[in-house]
Amino acid sequence: MPRPPGGPATATGIGSMPGEDIRESVRTVTGSLEALPYLPELPARGPGADMTGRTAGMLAELYVHLEPSGWRISDRPGRDTRRARAWLREDLDALEEFTQGYSGALKISAVGPWTLAATVERRTGEAMLGDPGAWRDLTASLAEGLRGHLAEVRRRVPGAHPVLQLDEPALTAVLHGAVPTASGYRTHRAVDRAVAEGALRDLVEVGHAAGAAVVVHSCAPGVPVPLLRRAGADGVSLDFSLLTEREDDAIGEAAEDGMSLLFGVVPGTGERPEELSDPAGTVSGVRTLWRRLGLSPGLLSESVVVTPVCGLAGASPAYARAALAHCVRAARSLADNPE
């Protein structure tokens, strides 16, 4: 995997964008992020356009429908599955339109196996996480669906070097037994770390077999970076403000091992673009971390990708555009002045 996936001084987004116009969002993303554009999600369009709904629409031979409590497994593809798949086709149409002649890294995302298992319900209303057979079937279905999705992206954007982002905001809770049951009175049993690592490794191998680099994203505290390294992930994406000195060794070892570090340093919500006026200040904490770790300054811009803290769906359109542009300027600041 290139370090970082788009080359030195790279910036990218996480996933969601505001509004309901996918063509305008893809135009913004591809115009702002020349080194590492991505396929955005527009959850404002409604269920099926959110990250869980989009991923559920990718599943192979598993179908979902929407209940008041969330997404639930169905016996057959109904209206909700068809809508999610239709929106994904529309998204890919827009991506194809605005990447004509493009050659380079291109990030696409899907919910990872553990967050999906903690979110999607069995027919009983309980999360699939509570049934080992159910989440194994879900992981296998997701793997097959991602094979098809990566192949479709490759067909539509022949010059793309895909970067597959697995969104795992619930992974820490899964590992600590903190995912509530449907009643809310209990929590699901913690998943053994070796088991969690194995499922993630299966999905990483799907990406690698398709020629894609794989990044795991979580905006939760306590991201298990060593586990992701062992699972073969090429990079980790996290909220930089949640890092503590207890995680220094894990971050330093990841950088030295060649992992890309996607650091969320730009606020994901805001109304006024003028709030973003100091790109060097935005990444000053990253420089401080690097000095504390004793890593080579030259490794900084080769390892770090600058991103918003999380998705931009809650921002105004003007702020979202400004946030992506600010990420680019902040990444350039790291490259120009790593110390």
Coordinates of C-alpha atoms in Angstrom, one line a residue:
M1 CA 0.0 0.0 0.0
P2 CA 1.4 3.5 -0.8
R3 CA 2.2 5.6 2.2
P4 CA -0.1 7.4 2.4
P5 CA -2.6 5.9 0.0
G6 CA -2.7 9.0 -2.2
G7 CA 0.9 10.0 -1.9
P8 CA 2.7 12.6 0.3
A9 CA 0.7 15.6 1.6
T10 CA -2.6 13.7 1.2
A11 CA -6.0 14.6 2.5
T12 CA -9.3 12.9 2.2
G13 CA -12.8 12.8 3.7
I14 CA -14.4 10.1 5.8
G15 CA -17.7 9.3 4.2
S16 CA -20.9 11.4 4.5
M17 CA -21.7 14.8 3.0
P18 CA -24.6 17.1 3.5
G19 CA -27.6 17.4 1.1
E20 CA -29.3 15.1 -1.3
D21 CA -27.6 15.8 -4.6
I22 CA -25.1 13.0 -5.2
R23 CA -23.8 14.6 -8.4
E24 CA -23.0 17.9 -6.6
S25 CA -21.3 16.0 -3.7
V26 CA -19.2 13.9 -6.0
R27 CA -18.3 17.0 -8.0
T28 CA -17.2 18.7 -4.7
V29 CA -15.2 15.7 -3.5
T30 CA -13.4 15.0 -6.8
G31 CA -12.7 18.7 -7.3
S32 CA -11.3 19.2 -3.8
L33 CA -9.4 16.0 -3.2
E34 CA -7.1 15.4 -6.2
A35 CA -4.9 12.8 -4.5
L36 CA -7.5 10.7 -2.6
P37 CA -11.1 11.4 -3.6
Y38 CA -13.9 9.2 -2.2
L39 CA -17.4 8.1 -2.9
P40 CA -19.6 10.1 -0.5
E41 CA -22.7 9.0 1.4
L42 CA -25.7 11.2 1.6
P43 CA -27.8 10.1 4.6
A44 CA -30.1 13.1 4.2
R45 CA -31.8 11.2 1.3
G46 CA -33.2 8.8 3.8
P47 CA -32.9 5.1 4.9
G48 CA -30.8 3.2 2.5
A49 CA -28.5 6.1 1.8
D50 CA -27.0 6.0 5.3
M51 CA -23.8 4.0 5.8
T52 CA -25.5 0.9 7.2
G53 CA -28.3 0.9 4.6
R54 CA -25.8 1.3 1.7
T55 CA -23.7 -1.6 3.0
A56 CA -26.8 -3.7 3.7
G57 CA -27.7 -3.2 0.0
M58 CA -24.3 -4.7 -1.0
L59 CA -24.9 -8.0 0.9
A60 CA -24.9 -11.2 -1.2
E61 CA -28.0 -13.4 -0.7
L62 CA -29.0 -11.6 2.5
Y63 CA -31.7 -8.9 2.5
V64 CA -32.9 -6.3 4.9
H65 CA -35.9 -4.2 5.7
L66 CA -36.4 -1.2 7.9
E67 CA -38.1 -1.5 11.3
P68 CA -38.7 1.3 13.8
S69 CA -35.7 -0.1 15.8
G70 CA -33.4 -0.2 12.7
W71 CA -32.3 -2.6 9.9
R72 CA -33.5 -6.2 10.1
I73 CA -32.8 -9.3 8.1
S74 CA -35.6 -10.3 5.6
D75 CA -36.5 -13.4 3.7
R76 CA -36.5 -11.7 0.3
P77 CA -35.4 -8.4 -1.3
G78 CA -38.2 -5.9 -0.5
R79 CA -38.6 -2.2 -1.1
D80 CA -35.9 -1.1 1.4
T81 CA -33.2 -3.4 -0.2
R82 CA -34.2 -2.3 -3.7
R83 CA -34.0 1.4 -2.7
A84 CA -30.6 1.0 -1.1
R85 CA -29.3 -0.8 -4.3
A86 CA -30.8 1.9 -6.6
W87 CA -29.2 4.7 -4.7
L88 CA -25.8 2.9 -4.8
R89 CA -26.2 2.6 -8.6
E90 CA -27.0 6.3 -8.8
D91 CA -23.9 7.0 -6.6
L92 CA -21.7 4.9 -8.9
D93 CA -23.1 6.6 -11.9
A94 CA -22.1 10.0 -10.5
L95 CA -18.6 8.7 -9.5
E96 CA -18.1 7.4 -13.1
E97 CA -19.2 10.7 -14.6
F98 CA -16.8 12.8 -12.6
T99 CA -13.8 10.5 -12.7
Q100 CA -13.5 10.2 -16.5
G101 CA -9.8 9.7 -17.3
Y102 CA -8.8 9.7 -13.6
S103 CA -5.9 7.6 -12.5
G104 CA -4.9 7.2 -8.8
A105 CA -6.2 6.3 -5.4
L106 CA -10.0 6.2 -4.9
K107 CA -11.6 5.5 -1.6
I108 CA -14.8 3.6 -1.2
S109 CA -16.3 2.6 2.1
A110 CA -18.5 0.0 3.7
V111 CA -19.5 -0.8 7.3
G112 CA -17.2 -3.5 8.7
P113 CA -18.4 -6.9 9.9
W114 CA -18.5 -6.1 13.6
T115 CA -20.3 -2.8 13.4
L116 CA -22.7 -4.4 10.9
A117 CA -23.3 -7.3 13.3
A118 CA -24.0 -4.9 16.2
T119 CA -26.4 -2.9 14.1
V120 CA -28.4 -5.3 11.9
E121 CA -31.1 -7.3 13.7
R122 CA -32.1 -10.9 13.3
R123 CA -35.8 -11.6 12.7
T124 CA -36.2 -11.8 16.5
G125 CA -35.2 -8.1 16.9
E126 CA -31.9 -8.9 18.6
A127 CA -28.6 -7.9 16.9
M128 CA -26.9 -10.5 14.8
L129 CA -23.9 -10.0 17.1
G130 CA -25.7 -12.2 19.7
D131 CA -25.7 -15.3 17.4
P132 CA -22.3 -16.6 16.2
G133 CA -23.8 -18.4 13.3
A134 CA -25.7 -15.3 12.2
W135 CA -22.7 -13.0 12.3
R136 CA -20.6 -15.6 10.5
D137 CA -23.2 -15.7 7.7
L138 CA -23.3 -11.9 7.7
T139 CA -19.5 -11.6 7.4
A140 CA -19.5 -14.1 4.5
S141 CA -22.3 -12.2 2.8
L142 CA -20.5 -8.9 3.2
A143 CA -17.2 -10.4 1.8
E144 CA -19.0 -11.6 -1.3
G145 CA -20.8 -8.3 -1.7
L146 CA -17.6 -6.3 -1.4
R147 CA -16.0 -8.5 -4.1
G148 CA -18.7 -7.5 -6.4
H149 CA -18.7 -3.8 -5.4
L150 CA -14.9 -3.5 -5.9
A151 CA -15.2 -5.2 -9.3
E152 CA -17.9 -2.7 -10.2
V153 CA -15.8 0.3 -9.1
R154 CA -12.9 -1.1 -11.1
R155 CA -15.1 -1.5 -14.2
R156 CA -16.5 2.1 -13.9
V157 CA -13.2 3.8 -13.1
P158 CA -10.5 1.7 -14.8
G159 CA -7.7 3.9 -13.7
A160 CA -8.6 3.7 -10.0
H161 CA -6.4 2.2 -7.3
P162 CA -9.1 1.4 -4.8
V163 CA -8.8 2.1 -1.1
L164 CA -11.4 0.2 0.8
Q165 CA -12.5 1.8 4.1
L166 CA -14.2 -0.5 6.6
D167 CA -16.2 1.7 9.0
E168 CA -16.0 0.1 12.5
P169 CA -17.3 2.7 15.1
A170 CA -18.7 -0.2 17.2
L171 CA -15.6 -2.3 17.2
T172 CA -14.4 -1.1 20.6
A173 CA -17.8 -1.7 22.2
V174 CA -18.0 -5.2 20.6
L175 CA -14.6 -6.1 22.1
H176 CA -15.6 -4.8 25.6
G177 CA -19.0 -6.3 25.7
A178 CA -20.7 -2.9 25.7
V179 CA -23.3 -3.4 22.9
P180 CA -26.8 -3.3 24.4
T181 CA -29.4 -6.0 23.8
A182 CA -32.8 -5.0 22.4
S183 CA -34.2 -4.6 25.9
G184 CA -31.4 -2.3 26.9
Y185 CA -31.1 -4.1 30.3
R186 CA -28.1 -6.3 29.3
T187 CA -25.2 -6.2 26.9
H188 CA -24.0 -8.8 24.4
R189 CA -21.1 -10.9 25.5
A190 CA -17.7 -9.5 24.5
V191 CA -16.2 -11.0 21.3
D192 CA -12.9 -12.7 21.7
R193 CA -10.1 -10.6 20.2
A194 CA -8.8 -13.5 18.1
V195 CA -12.2 -14.0 16.7
A196 CA -12.7 -10.3 15.9
E197 CA -9.3 -10.2 14.3
G198 CA -10.1 -13.3 12.1
A199 CA -13.3 -11.8 10.7
L200 CA -11.5 -8.5 9.9
R201 CA -8.6 -10.4 8.3
D202 CA -11.1 -12.1 6.0
L203 CA -12.4 -8.8 4.8
V204 CA -8.9 -7.3 4.5
E205 CA -8.0 -10.3 2.3
V206 CA -11.0 -9.6 0.1
G207 CA -9.8 -6.1 -0.5
H208 CA -6.2 -7.2 -1.1
A209 CA -7.3 -9.9 -3.6
A210 CA -9.1 -7.1 -5.5
G211 CA -6.0 -5.0 -5.6
A212 CA -7.3 -2.6 -2.9
A213 CA -5.6 -1.2 0.1
V214 CA -7.7 -1.5 3.2
V215 CA -8.2 1.1 5.9
V216 CA -10.3 0.6 9.1
H217 CA -12.0 3.7 10.4
S218 CA -13.4 4.4 13.8
C219 CA -14.3 7.7 15.5
A220 CA -14.7 6.0 18.9
P221 CA -12.1 6.1 21.6
G222 CA -9.8 3.2 22.2
V223 CA -9.3 2.0 18.6
P224 CA -7.5 -1.3 18.8
V225 CA -4.6 -0.4 16.5
P226 CA -2.5 -3.5 17.2
L227 CA -5.4 -5.8 16.4
L228 CA -5.9 -4.0 13.1
R229 CA -2.2 -4.4 12.3
R230 CA -2.4 -8.1 12.9
A231 CA -5.5 -8.4 10.8
G232 CA -3.5 -7.0 7.9
A233 CA -5.0 -3.5 7.6
D234 CA -2.9 -1.1 5.6
G235 CA -4.1 1.9 7.5
V236 CA -6.2 3.1 10.4
S237 CA -8.5 6.2 10.4
L238 CA -9.3 7.8 13.8
D239 CA -10.3 10.9 15.6
F240 CA -7.0 12.4 16.6
S241 CA -8.5 14.3 19.6
L242 CA -9.3 11.0 21.3
L243 CA -5.7 9.7 21.3
T244 CA -4.0 9.5 24.6
E245 CA -0.3 9.0 25.5
R246 CA -1.3 5.4 26.4
E247 CA -1.6 4.8 22.7
D248 CA 1.7 6.2 21.7
D249 CA 3.5 2.9 21.4
A250 CA 0.7 1.5 19.2
I251 CA 0.7 4.5 16.9
G252 CA 4.5 4.6 16.7
E253 CA 4.7 0.9 15.9
A254 CA 2.0 1.2 13.2
A255 CA 3.9 4.1 11.5
E256 CA 7.2 2.2 11.6
D257 CA 5.4 -0.9 10.3
G258 CA 4.2 1.0 7.2
M259 CA 0.6 1.6 8.1
S260 CA -1.0 4.8 6.9
L261 CA -2.5 7.0 9.7
L262 CA -5.6 8.9 8.7
F263 CA -5.9 11.5 11.4
G264 CA -9.2 13.3 11.9
V265 CA -8.2 16.8 12.9
V266 CA -10.7 19.1 11.1
P267 CA -14.1 19.6 12.9
G268 CA -16.8 17.8 11.1
T269 CA -19.6 20.3 11.9
G270 CA -19.7 24.1 11.5
E271 CA -21.7 26.8 9.8
R272 CA -19.0 29.3 9.0
P273 CA -16.2 28.4 6.6
E274 CA -14.1 31.3 7.9
E275 CA -13.7 29.2 11.1
L276 CA -11.1 27.2 9.2
S277 CA -8.2 29.7 8.8
D278 CA -5.1 28.2 10.2
P279 CA -4.0 24.9 8.5
A280 CA -0.6 24.8 10.3
G281 CA -2.4 25.1 13.6
T282 CA -4.8 22.4 12.7
V283 CA -2.0 19.8 12.5
S284 CA 0.3 21.2 15.2
G285 CA -0.8 18.4 17.5
V286 CA 0.2 15.8 14.9
R287 CA 3.7 17.4 14.8
T288 CA 3.8 17.3 18.6
L289 CA 2.9 13.6 18.6
W290 CA 5.6 12.8 16.1
R291 CA 8.3 14.5 18.2
R292 CA 7.0 12.7 21.3
L293 CA 7.3 9.4 19.5
G294 CA 10.8 10.1 18.3
L295 CA 9.9 9.3 14.7
S296 CA 11.7 10.8 11.7
P297 CA 10.2 14.1 10.5
G298 CA 10.5 12.7 6.9
L299 CA 8.2 9.9 7.8
L300 CA 5.4 12.3 8.8
S301 CA 3.9 13.3 5.5
E302 CA 4.7 9.9 4.1
S303 CA 2.5 8.3 6.9
V304 CA -0.2 10.8 7.7
V305 CA -3.4 11.5 5.8
V306 CA -5.4 14.6 7.0
T307 CA -9.2 14.1 7.3
P308 CA -12.2 15.7 9.1
V309 CA -12.9 14.2 12.5
C310 CA -15.8 12.2 11.1
G311 CA -18.4 12.5 8.4
L312 CA -19.7 15.9 7.2
A313 CA -23.4 15.2 6.9
G314 CA -24.2 17.5 9.9
A315 CA -22.4 20.5 8.4
S316 CA -23.7 23.1 6.0
P317 CA -22.7 22.6 2.3
A318 CA -20.4 25.6 2.4
Y319 CA -18.7 24.4 5.5
A320 CA -18.3 20.9 4.1
R321 CA -16.6 22.3 1.0
A322 CA -14.3 24.5 3.2
A323 CA -13.5 21.6 5.5
L324 CA -12.2 19.4 2.6
A325 CA -10.2 22.3 1.2
H326 CA -8.8 23.0 4.7
C327 CA -7.7 19.3 5.0
V328 CA -5.7 19.7 1.8
R329 CA -4.0 22.9 3.0
A330 CA -3.2 21.2 6.4
A331 CA -1.7 18.2 4.7
R332 CA 0.4 20.4 2.5
S333 CA 1.6 22.2 5.7
L334 CA 2.8 18.9 7.1
A335 CA 4.7 18.1 4.0
D336 CA 6.3 21.6 3.8
N337 CA 7.2 21.8 7.5
P338 CA 7.2 18.4 9.1
E339 CA 9.0 19.8 12.2

